[in-house]
């Protein structure tokens, strides 16, 4: 086990070097085998041809010389080979080895048998008296009228010596190459060690997100790698900057939404935008990492979210919650974000729809009230028209004229109602025009239209501009809008004042113009003051109908003032009169 651990603890660069060396040795071994095997075969083939040529030469000597032994001895000495002549019975007749032929047994060797049969015989074998392999080549020869065998023999020591010399030189050369290669690999490894370690550390820093790390430009072989790593770092820095910018932009967009946005992983909040703090009136900075159930969100909202988060179907849901203790009505939209291989995320969008619900309710009430207000004069006119027709049939001219007068009154009331509905629609659907209007001129025009009615009731109308007599009074409002303010407030003041009069006081400072409508009329009960600007709201319905009021006048006044970025105040006491104060921004 320890040996195995020691092996595993060898530095990687040394293991790599060892692998290269072993691979080189294996390749060298293959090379040696591939080189020396053909060389050995070639030498043996060359030796066989040499022996055969010598044997054929010796056969000519035997066939052409009566006493061939001396010639064969010289040939043997010249070639260094052993030459033997064997007759058909295997008896050795001549042997240049210097042995007594009587001591040489009859030869039954394979090459002799082949030669006696008229073929060339060749055999390699280890001889008993030789310490190595011996090559024998025999050829048929005619001697004294019979077929004999002439054999040439010699040990394999020359080829062996040549091969040994070649192998020794090859092994020496191979060893020199291996040693040189090992030294070169080690020096190259040492040369590349420090640059590779620097590049490795830089790569680790970059992968960890440290894009400020410096990538040194390396020399020679590692230059392309260091340049590529430096380019990668710069690309990642640019891309990381783009991602940071996109993230910041997304955060800005989400924080700019009017709706509260939460991102959950399971039941844990991972993101909450600024609108969540505004809607729920609590800081959300510490909400990240908390369970949604532990936050101060309303119980109904938490239940709506968890019902979808914990549901097995994970389907989109929309729930309306409230009103809560503060009267707020919330719409909770829960959208599961499911991606394979990622944790379950949920997008929660909470909208404060209190104002929308209130507006919708007001719209429904307005439509119902407007329908009722329009239906009443129309029905009255229809009834009066039928009655007038009946009176005319009965020739009751006075009654018919009376009913016709009532029809005219109702038609005027209906026309006024339609006009005020159109004005209300215009004020709520179009932006305020950039028009400058003189307050004094608007007041003068309105007074001219109400003096006759006031005089008929014995009331006085008065404009008091003593505090601003020498000043220009201009406001940024449309003349038609100012006429709505003056006409409706003067009309109410005259209609609900029995005796006394109506005074309009004009005041101003550098920023605003203040217009006070003061009457000595019947006043308004305190409990009704908060509602008098609602559409079709009447404090005294019977009296309002008698005066021809539509119930829209004060609502129109409020819309004009708000459209002009002004304010409106009411001071009233039952039985002592009322004061309406309109404050509009002044234009110098």
Coordinates of C-alpha atoms in Angstrom, one line a residue, residues 134-585:
X134 CA 28.1 -25.0 -37.8
X135 CA 26.9 -24.4 -41.5
X136 CA 27.3 -27.3 -43.9
X137 CA 26.8 -27.1 -47.7
X138 CA 27.2 -30.2 -49.9
X139 CA 27.1 -30.6 -53.6
X140 CA 27.1 -33.7 -55.8
X141 CA 30.4 -34.5 -57.5
X142 CA 31.6 -37.2 -59.9
X143 CA 34.6 -39.1 -58.4
X144 CA 36.1 -42.2 -60.0
X145 CA 33.0 -42.8 -61.9
X146 CA 30.7 -42.6 -58.9
X147 CA 28.6 -39.9 -57.4
X148 CA 30.2 -38.5 -54.3
X149 CA 29.4 -35.6 -52.0
X150 CA 31.7 -32.6 -51.5
X151 CA 30.9 -30.7 -48.3
X152 CA 32.1 -27.3 -47.2
X153 CA 31.7 -26.6 -43.4
X154 CA 32.5 -23.9 -41.0
X155 CA 31.3 -22.5 -37.7
X156 CA 29.0 -19.5 -37.6
X157 CA 31.4 -17.4 -35.6
X158 CA 32.1 -14.8 -38.3
X159 CA 28.4 -13.9 -38.8
X160 CA 28.0 -14.0 -35.0
X161 CA 30.9 -11.6 -34.6
X162 CA 29.6 -9.2 -37.2
X163 CA 26.1 -9.3 -35.7
X164 CA 27.5 -8.9 -32.2
X165 CA 29.6 -5.9 -33.4
X166 CA 26.6 -4.3 -35.1
X167 CA 24.4 -5.0 -32.1
X168 CA 27.0 -3.5 -29.7
X169 CA 27.3 -0.4 -31.9
X170 CA 23.5 -0.2 -32.2
X171 CA 23.0 -0.6 -28.5
X172 CA 25.6 2.0 -27.8
X173 CA 24.0 4.4 -30.3
X174 CA 20.6 3.7 -28.8
X175 CA 21.8 4.2 -25.3
X176 CA 23.4 7.5 -26.3
X177 CA 20.1 8.6 -28.0
X178 CA 18.1 7.6 -24.9
X179 CA 20.5 9.4 -22.5
X180 CA 20.5 12.5 -24.7
X181 CA 16.7 12.4 -25.0
X182 CA 16.2 12.0 -21.3
X183 CA 18.6 14.9 -20.6
X184 CA 16.7 17.0 -23.2
X185 CA 13.3 16.1 -21.8
X186 CA 14.4 16.8 -18.2
X187 CA 15.9 20.2 -19.3
X188 CA 12.8 21.0 -21.4
X189 CA 10.6 20.0 -18.4
X190 CA 12.6 22.2 -16.1
X191 CA 12.5 25.0 -18.7
X192 CA 8.7 24.8 -19.0
X193 CA 8.0 24.1 -15.3
X194 CA 7.9 27.7 -14.0
X195 CA 5.9 29.2 -17.0
X196 CA 3.4 26.3 -16.8
X197 CA 3.0 26.8 -13.1
X198 CA 2.5 30.6 -13.6
X199 CA -0.1 29.9 -16.3
X200 CA -1.8 27.3 -14.1
X201 CA -2.1 29.7 -11.2
X202 CA -3.4 32.4 -13.5
X203 CA -6.0 30.0 -15.0
X204 CA -7.2 29.0 -11.5
X205 CA -7.5 32.7 -10.5
X206 CA -9.5 33.5 -13.6
X207 CA -11.8 30.5 -13.1
X208 CA -12.4 31.7 -9.5
X209 CA -13.5 35.1 -10.9
X210 CA -10.3 37.1 -10.2
X211 CA -10.1 38.9 -13.4
X212 CA -7.5 41.4 -12.1
X213 CA -4.7 38.8 -12.2
X214 CA -1.9 39.6 -14.6
X215 CA -1.1 37.0 -17.3
X216 CA 2.6 37.2 -18.1
X217 CA 3.6 36.9 -21.8
X218 CA 5.7 33.7 -22.0
X219 CA 8.5 33.0 -24.5
X220 CA 8.7 30.6 -27.4
X221 CA 6.6 27.4 -27.1
X222 CA 4.2 28.8 -24.5
X223 CA 3.7 32.2 -26.1
X224 CA 0.5 31.2 -28.0
X225 CA -0.9 29.7 -24.8
X226 CA -0.2 32.7 -22.6
X227 CA -1.6 35.0 -25.3
X228 CA -4.8 32.9 -25.6
X229 CA -5.2 33.0 -21.8
X230 CA -4.7 36.8 -21.7
X231 CA -7.3 37.2 -24.5
X232 CA -9.7 34.9 -22.6
X233 CA -9.2 37.0 -19.4
X234 CA -10.0 40.2 -21.3
X235 CA -13.0 38.6 -23.0
X236 CA -14.3 37.4 -19.6
X237 CA -13.7 40.8 -18.1
X238 CA -15.7 42.4 -20.9
X239 CA -18.4 39.8 -20.7
X240 CA -18.5 40.0 -16.9
X241 CA -18.9 43.8 -17.1
X242 CA -21.7 43.4 -19.6
X243 CA -23.4 40.9 -17.2
X244 CA -22.9 43.2 -14.3
X245 CA -24.4 46.1 -16.3
X246 CA -27.4 43.9 -17.4
X247 CA -27.9 42.9 -13.8
X248 CA -27.8 46.5 -12.6
X249 CA -30.2 47.5 -15.4
X250 CA -32.5 44.7 -14.5
X251 CA -32.4 45.7 -10.8
X252 CA -33.1 49.4 -11.8
X253 CA -36.1 48.2 -13.9
X254 CA -37.4 46.0 -11.2
X255 CA -37.0 48.7 -8.5
X256 CA -38.8 51.1 -10.8
X257 CA -41.9 48.9 -11.1
X258 CA -44.9 49.9 -9.1
X259 CA -45.6 46.3 -8.2
X260 CA -43.8 44.3 -5.6
X261 CA -41.6 41.5 -7.1
X262 CA -40.2 38.6 -5.2
X263 CA -38.1 35.6 -6.4
X264 CA -38.3 32.5 -4.3
X265 CA -36.3 29.3 -4.2
X266 CA -38.7 26.9 -2.5
X267 CA -40.1 29.1 0.3
X268 CA -36.9 31.2 0.7
X269 CA -36.8 34.7 -0.7
X270 CA -33.8 35.4 -2.9
X271 CA -34.8 38.8 -4.3
X272 CA -37.3 41.6 -3.4
X273 CA -37.5 44.9 -5.2
X274 CA -38.0 48.4 -3.7
X275 CA -41.7 48.5 -4.4
X276 CA -42.2 45.7 -1.9
X277 CA -40.9 48.0 0.8
X278 CA -43.2 50.8 -0.4
X279 CA -46.3 48.7 -0.6
X280 CA -45.8 46.9 2.7
X281 CA -44.3 49.9 4.5
X282 CA -41.3 48.0 5.8
X283 CA -37.6 47.7 4.7
X284 CA -37.0 44.6 2.6
X285 CA -33.1 44.7 2.7
X286 CA -33.0 41.8 5.2
X287 CA -35.6 39.6 3.6
X288 CA -33.2 37.8 1.3
X289 CA -32.6 34.3 2.8
X290 CA -35.7 34.3 4.9
X291 CA -38.8 32.1 4.5
X292 CA -41.7 34.1 3.1
X293 CA -43.8 32.9 6.1
X294 CA -41.4 34.7 8.5
X295 CA -41.8 38.1 6.8
X296 CA -44.4 40.7 7.9
X297 CA -46.4 40.1 4.7
X298 CA -50.2 39.8 5.3
X299 CA -51.3 36.3 6.1
X300 CA -53.6 36.2 3.1
X301 CA -50.7 37.0 0.8
X302 CA -48.4 34.4 2.3
X303 CA -51.2 31.8 2.1
X304 CA -51.8 32.6 -1.6
X305 CA -48.1 32.3 -2.4
X306 CA -47.5 29.0 -0.4
X307 CA -50.6 27.4 -1.9
X308 CA -48.9 27.5 -5.3
X309 CA -45.4 26.9 -4.1
X310 CA -46.4 23.7 -2.2
X311 CA -48.8 22.5 -4.9
X312 CA -47.9 19.4 -6.8
X313 CA -49.2 20.8 -10.1
X314 CA -47.1 24.1 -10.0
X315 CA -49.6 26.1 -12.0
X316 CA -49.8 29.9 -12.4
X317 CA -52.3 31.5 -10.0
X318 CA -53.8 34.9 -9.4
X319 CA -55.4 35.8 -6.1
X320 CA -57.1 39.0 -4.9
X321 CA -56.4 39.6 -1.2
X322 CA -58.0 42.2 1.1
X323 CA -58.9 44.7 2.0
X324 CA -56.5 44.4 5.0
X325 CA -56.4 46.5 8.1
X326 CA -55.2 49.5 6.2
X327 CA -57.9 49.1 3.5
X328 CA -55.4 47.9 0.8
X329 CA -56.5 45.4 -1.8
X330 CA -53.7 43.4 -3.3
X331 CA -53.5 41.1 -6.4
X332 CA -51.0 38.3 -5.9
X333 CA -49.7 36.7 -9.1
X334 CA -47.6 33.5 -8.6
X335 CA -45.7 32.0 -11.5
X336 CA -43.6 28.8 -11.1
X337 CA -40.3 28.9 -13.0
X338 CA -39.3 25.3 -13.6
X339 CA -36.1 24.3 -15.4
X340 CA -34.7 20.8 -15.5
X341 CA -31.6 20.4 -13.3
X342 CA -32.3 23.7 -11.4
X343 CA -34.0 24.3 -8.0
X344 CA -37.7 25.2 -8.1
X345 CA -38.0 29.0 -8.4
X346 CA -41.2 31.0 -8.1
X347 CA -41.9 34.6 -9.4
X348 CA -44.3 36.5 -7.2
X349 CA -45.8 39.8 -8.3
X350 CA -48.0 41.7 -5.9
X351 CA -50.0 44.7 -7.2
X352 CA -51.7 47.3 -5.0
X353 CA -55.1 47.5 -6.8
X354 CA -56.8 49.5 -4.1
X355 CA -57.1 52.6 -6.3
X356 CA -58.2 50.6 -9.3
X357 CA -60.9 48.8 -7.4
X358 CA -62.0 52.1 -5.9
X359 CA -62.0 53.7 -9.4
X360 CA -63.9 50.8 -10.8
X361 CA -66.5 51.0 -8.0
X362 CA -66.8 54.8 -8.6
X363 CA -67.2 54.1 -12.3
X364 CA -70.0 51.6 -11.7
X365 CA -71.6 54.0 -9.3
X366 CA -71.2 56.9 -11.7
X367 CA -72.7 54.9 -14.6
X368 CA -75.6 53.9 -12.3
X369 CA -76.1 57.5 -11.0
X370 CA -75.7 59.0 -14.5
X371 CA -78.2 56.6 -15.9
X372 CA -80.6 57.4 -13.1
X373 CA -80.1 61.2 -13.4
X374 CA -80.7 61.0 -17.2
X375 CA -83.6 58.6 -16.9
X376 CA -85.5 60.9 -14.4
X377 CA -85.8 64.0 -16.5
X378 CA -86.5 61.9 -19.6
X379 CA -89.3 60.1 -17.8
X380 CA -90.6 63.3 -16.4
X381 CA -90.6 64.9 -19.9
X382 CA -92.4 61.9 -21.3
X383 CA -95.1 62.1 -18.7
X384 CA -95.5 65.8 -19.1
X385 CA -95.7 65.5 -22.9
X386 CA -98.4 62.9 -22.6
X387 CA -100.3 65.1 -20.1
X388 CA -99.9 68.1 -22.4
X389 CA -101.3 66.1 -25.3
X390 CA -104.3 65.1 -23.2
X391 CA -104.9 68.8 -22.1
X392 CA -104.7 69.9 -25.7
X393 CA -107.3 67.3 -26.7
X394 CA -109.5 68.7 -24.0
X395 CA -108.9 72.2 -25.2
X396 CA -107.4 73.1 -21.8
X397 CA -104.9 75.6 -23.1
X398 CA -103.8 77.0 -19.7
X399 CA -103.0 73.5 -18.4
X400 CA -101.2 72.6 -21.7
X401 CA -99.1 75.7 -21.5
X402 CA -98.2 75.0 -17.8
X403 CA -97.1 71.5 -18.7
X404 CA -95.2 72.8 -21.7
X405 CA -93.3 75.2 -19.4
X406 CA -92.4 72.3 -17.1
X407 CA -91.2 70.3 -20.1
X408 CA -89.0 73.3 -21.0
X409 CA -87.6 73.3 -17.4
X410 CA -86.8 69.6 -17.5
X411 CA -85.2 69.9 -20.9
X412 CA -83.0 72.7 -19.6
X413 CA -82.1 70.6 -16.6
X414 CA -81.4 67.6 -18.9
X415 CA -79.2 69.8 -21.2
X416 CA -77.3 71.1 -18.2
X417 CA -76.7 67.6 -17.0
X418 CA -75.5 66.5 -20.4
X419 CA -73.2 69.5 -20.6
X420 CA -71.7 68.8 -17.2
X421 CA -71.2 65.1 -18.1
X422 CA -69.3 66.2 -21.2
X423 CA -67.2 68.6 -19.2
X424 CA -66.5 65.9 -16.6
X425 CA -65.4 63.5 -19.4
X426 CA -63.2 66.3 -21.0
X427 CA -61.5 67.1 -17.7
X428 CA -60.7 63.5 -16.9
X429 CA -59.6 62.4 -20.4
X430 CA -57.6 65.3 -21.7
X431 CA -54.4 67.0 -20.3
X432 CA -54.6 70.6 -19.0
X433 CA -53.9 73.1 -21.8
X434 CA -50.9 75.4 -21.4
X435 CA -53.0 78.6 -21.2
X436 CA -52.7 81.7 -19.1
X437 CA -56.0 83.3 -18.0
X438 CA -56.7 86.5 -16.1
X439 CA -58.6 85.8 -12.8
X440 CA -60.3 89.2 -12.8
X441 CA -61.7 88.7 -16.3
X442 CA -63.0 85.2 -15.4
X443 CA -64.6 86.6 -12.2
X444 CA -66.2 89.5 -14.1
X445 CA -67.7 87.2 -16.7
X446 CA -69.2 84.9 -14.0
X447 CA -70.6 87.8 -12.0
X448 CA -72.3 89.2 -15.1
X449 CA -74.2 85.9 -15.6
X450 CA -75.4 85.6 -11.9
X451 CA -76.3 89.2 -11.1
X452 CA -79.9 88.9 -12.4
X453 CA -80.6 85.7 -10.4
X454 CA -79.1 87.2 -7.3
X455 CA -81.1 90.4 -7.7
X456 CA -84.3 88.4 -8.1
X457 CA -83.6 86.8 -4.7
X458 CA -82.6 90.1 -3.1
X459 CA -79.0 89.1 -2.7
X460 CA -75.8 91.1 -3.1
X461 CA -72.8 90.0 -5.2
X462 CA -69.5 91.6 -4.4
X463 CA -65.9 91.2 -5.5
X464 CA -63.2 92.3 -3.0
X465 CA -59.7 92.7 -4.6
X466 CA -58.5 95.4 -2.3
X467 CA -55.3 93.5 -1.4
X468 CA -54.3 92.9 -5.0
X469 CA -55.9 95.9 -6.7
X470 CA -52.7 97.0 -8.4
X471 CA -51.5 93.5 -9.3
X472 CA -52.0 91.3 -12.3
X473 CA -53.6 88.0 -11.4
X474 CA -52.9 85.3 -13.9
X475 CA -53.1 81.5 -13.5
X476 CA -52.1 78.6 -15.8
X477 CA -55.7 77.4 -16.6
X478 CA -58.1 77.3 -19.5
X479 CA -60.8 80.1 -19.5
X480 CA -63.5 77.4 -19.8
X481 CA -62.1 75.6 -16.7
X482 CA -62.1 78.8 -14.7
X483 CA -65.7 79.5 -15.8
X484 CA -66.7 76.1 -14.4
X485 CA -65.2 77.0 -11.0
X486 CA -66.8 80.5 -10.8
X487 CA -70.2 79.4 -12.3
X488 CA -70.7 76.4 -10.1
X489 CA -69.5 78.0 -6.8
X490 CA -71.5 81.2 -7.5
X491 CA -74.5 79.2 -8.5
X492 CA -74.4 77.1 -5.3
X493 CA -73.9 80.2 -3.2
X494 CA -76.9 82.0 -4.7
X495 CA -79.1 79.0 -4.7
X496 CA -78.5 78.1 -1.0
X497 CA -78.5 81.6 0.4
X498 CA -81.9 83.0 1.5
X499 CA -80.8 86.5 2.5
X500 CA -77.7 88.5 2.7
X501 CA -75.2 88.1 -0.2
X502 CA -72.2 86.4 -1.7
X503 CA -68.7 87.8 -1.6
X504 CA -65.7 86.8 -3.7
X505 CA -62.3 87.8 -2.2
X506 CA -59.2 87.8 -4.4
X507 CA -55.8 87.5 -2.7
X508 CA -52.3 86.5 -3.9
X509 CA -48.7 86.0 -3.0
X510 CA -45.7 85.3 -5.1
X511 CA -46.7 81.6 -5.6
X512 CA -50.5 81.4 -5.6
X513 CA -53.8 83.2 -6.2
X514 CA -56.4 82.6 -3.5
X515 CA -60.1 82.9 -4.4
X516 CA -62.6 82.8 -1.5
X517 CA -66.3 82.3 -2.2
X518 CA -68.2 83.4 0.9
X519 CA -72.0 83.2 1.4
X520 CA -74.4 83.7 4.2
X521 CA -76.5 80.7 3.3
X522 CA -77.8 77.6 5.0
X523 CA -74.4 76.0 5.5
X524 CA -73.4 72.3 5.2
X525 CA -73.6 69.7 8.0
X526 CA -70.1 68.7 9.1
X527 CA -70.7 65.0 8.4
X528 CA -71.5 65.8 4.7
X529 CA -68.5 68.0 4.0
X530 CA -66.1 65.1 3.1
X531 CA -68.6 63.8 0.5
X532 CA -69.8 67.0 -1.2
X533 CA -67.3 66.6 -4.0
X534 CA -68.5 63.1 -5.0
X535 CA -70.4 62.8 -8.2
X536 CA -74.2 63.1 -7.9
X537 CA -73.9 63.6 -4.1
X538 CA -76.6 66.0 -2.7
X539 CA -76.9 67.2 0.9
X540 CA -80.5 68.1 0.5
X541 CA -82.0 66.2 -2.5
X542 CA -85.4 67.9 -2.5
X543 CA -83.8 71.4 -2.4
X544 CA -81.3 70.4 -5.1
X545 CA -84.1 69.3 -7.4
X546 CA -85.9 72.5 -6.8
X547 CA -82.8 74.5 -7.7
X548 CA -82.1 72.3 -10.8
X549 CA -78.8 71.0 -9.4
X550 CA -77.3 68.0 -11.2
X551 CA -75.1 66.9 -8.3
X552 CA -72.0 67.3 -10.6
X553 CA -71.0 70.9 -10.0
X554 CA -68.6 70.5 -7.0
X555 CA -67.1 67.4 -8.6
X556 CA -66.3 69.5 -11.7
X557 CA -64.8 72.2 -9.5
X558 CA -62.5 69.7 -7.8
X559 CA -61.4 68.2 -11.1
X560 CA -60.5 71.6 -12.5
X561 CA -58.6 72.6 -9.4
X562 CA -56.6 69.3 -9.4
X563 CA -56.0 69.6 -13.1
X564 CA -54.5 73.0 -12.6
X565 CA -52.3 71.6 -9.7
X566 CA -54.2 73.7 -7.1
X567 CA -56.1 73.0 -3.9
X568 CA -59.6 73.4 -2.5
X569 CA -60.7 74.1 1.0
X570 CA -64.2 74.2 2.6
X571 CA -65.3 75.9 5.7
X572 CA -69.0 75.7 6.6
X573 CA -71.3 75.7 9.6
X574 CA -74.9 74.7 9.5
X575 CA -77.1 77.9 9.5
X576 CA -74.2 80.3 9.2
X577 CA -73.0 80.0 5.6
X578 CA -70.1 78.4 3.7
X579 CA -66.7 79.5 2.5
X580 CA -65.0 77.7 -0.5
X581 CA -61.4 78.6 -1.0
X582 CA -59.7 77.9 -4.3
X583 CA -55.9 78.1 -4.5
X584 CA -54.3 78.1 -7.9
X585 CA -50.6 78.5 -8.9

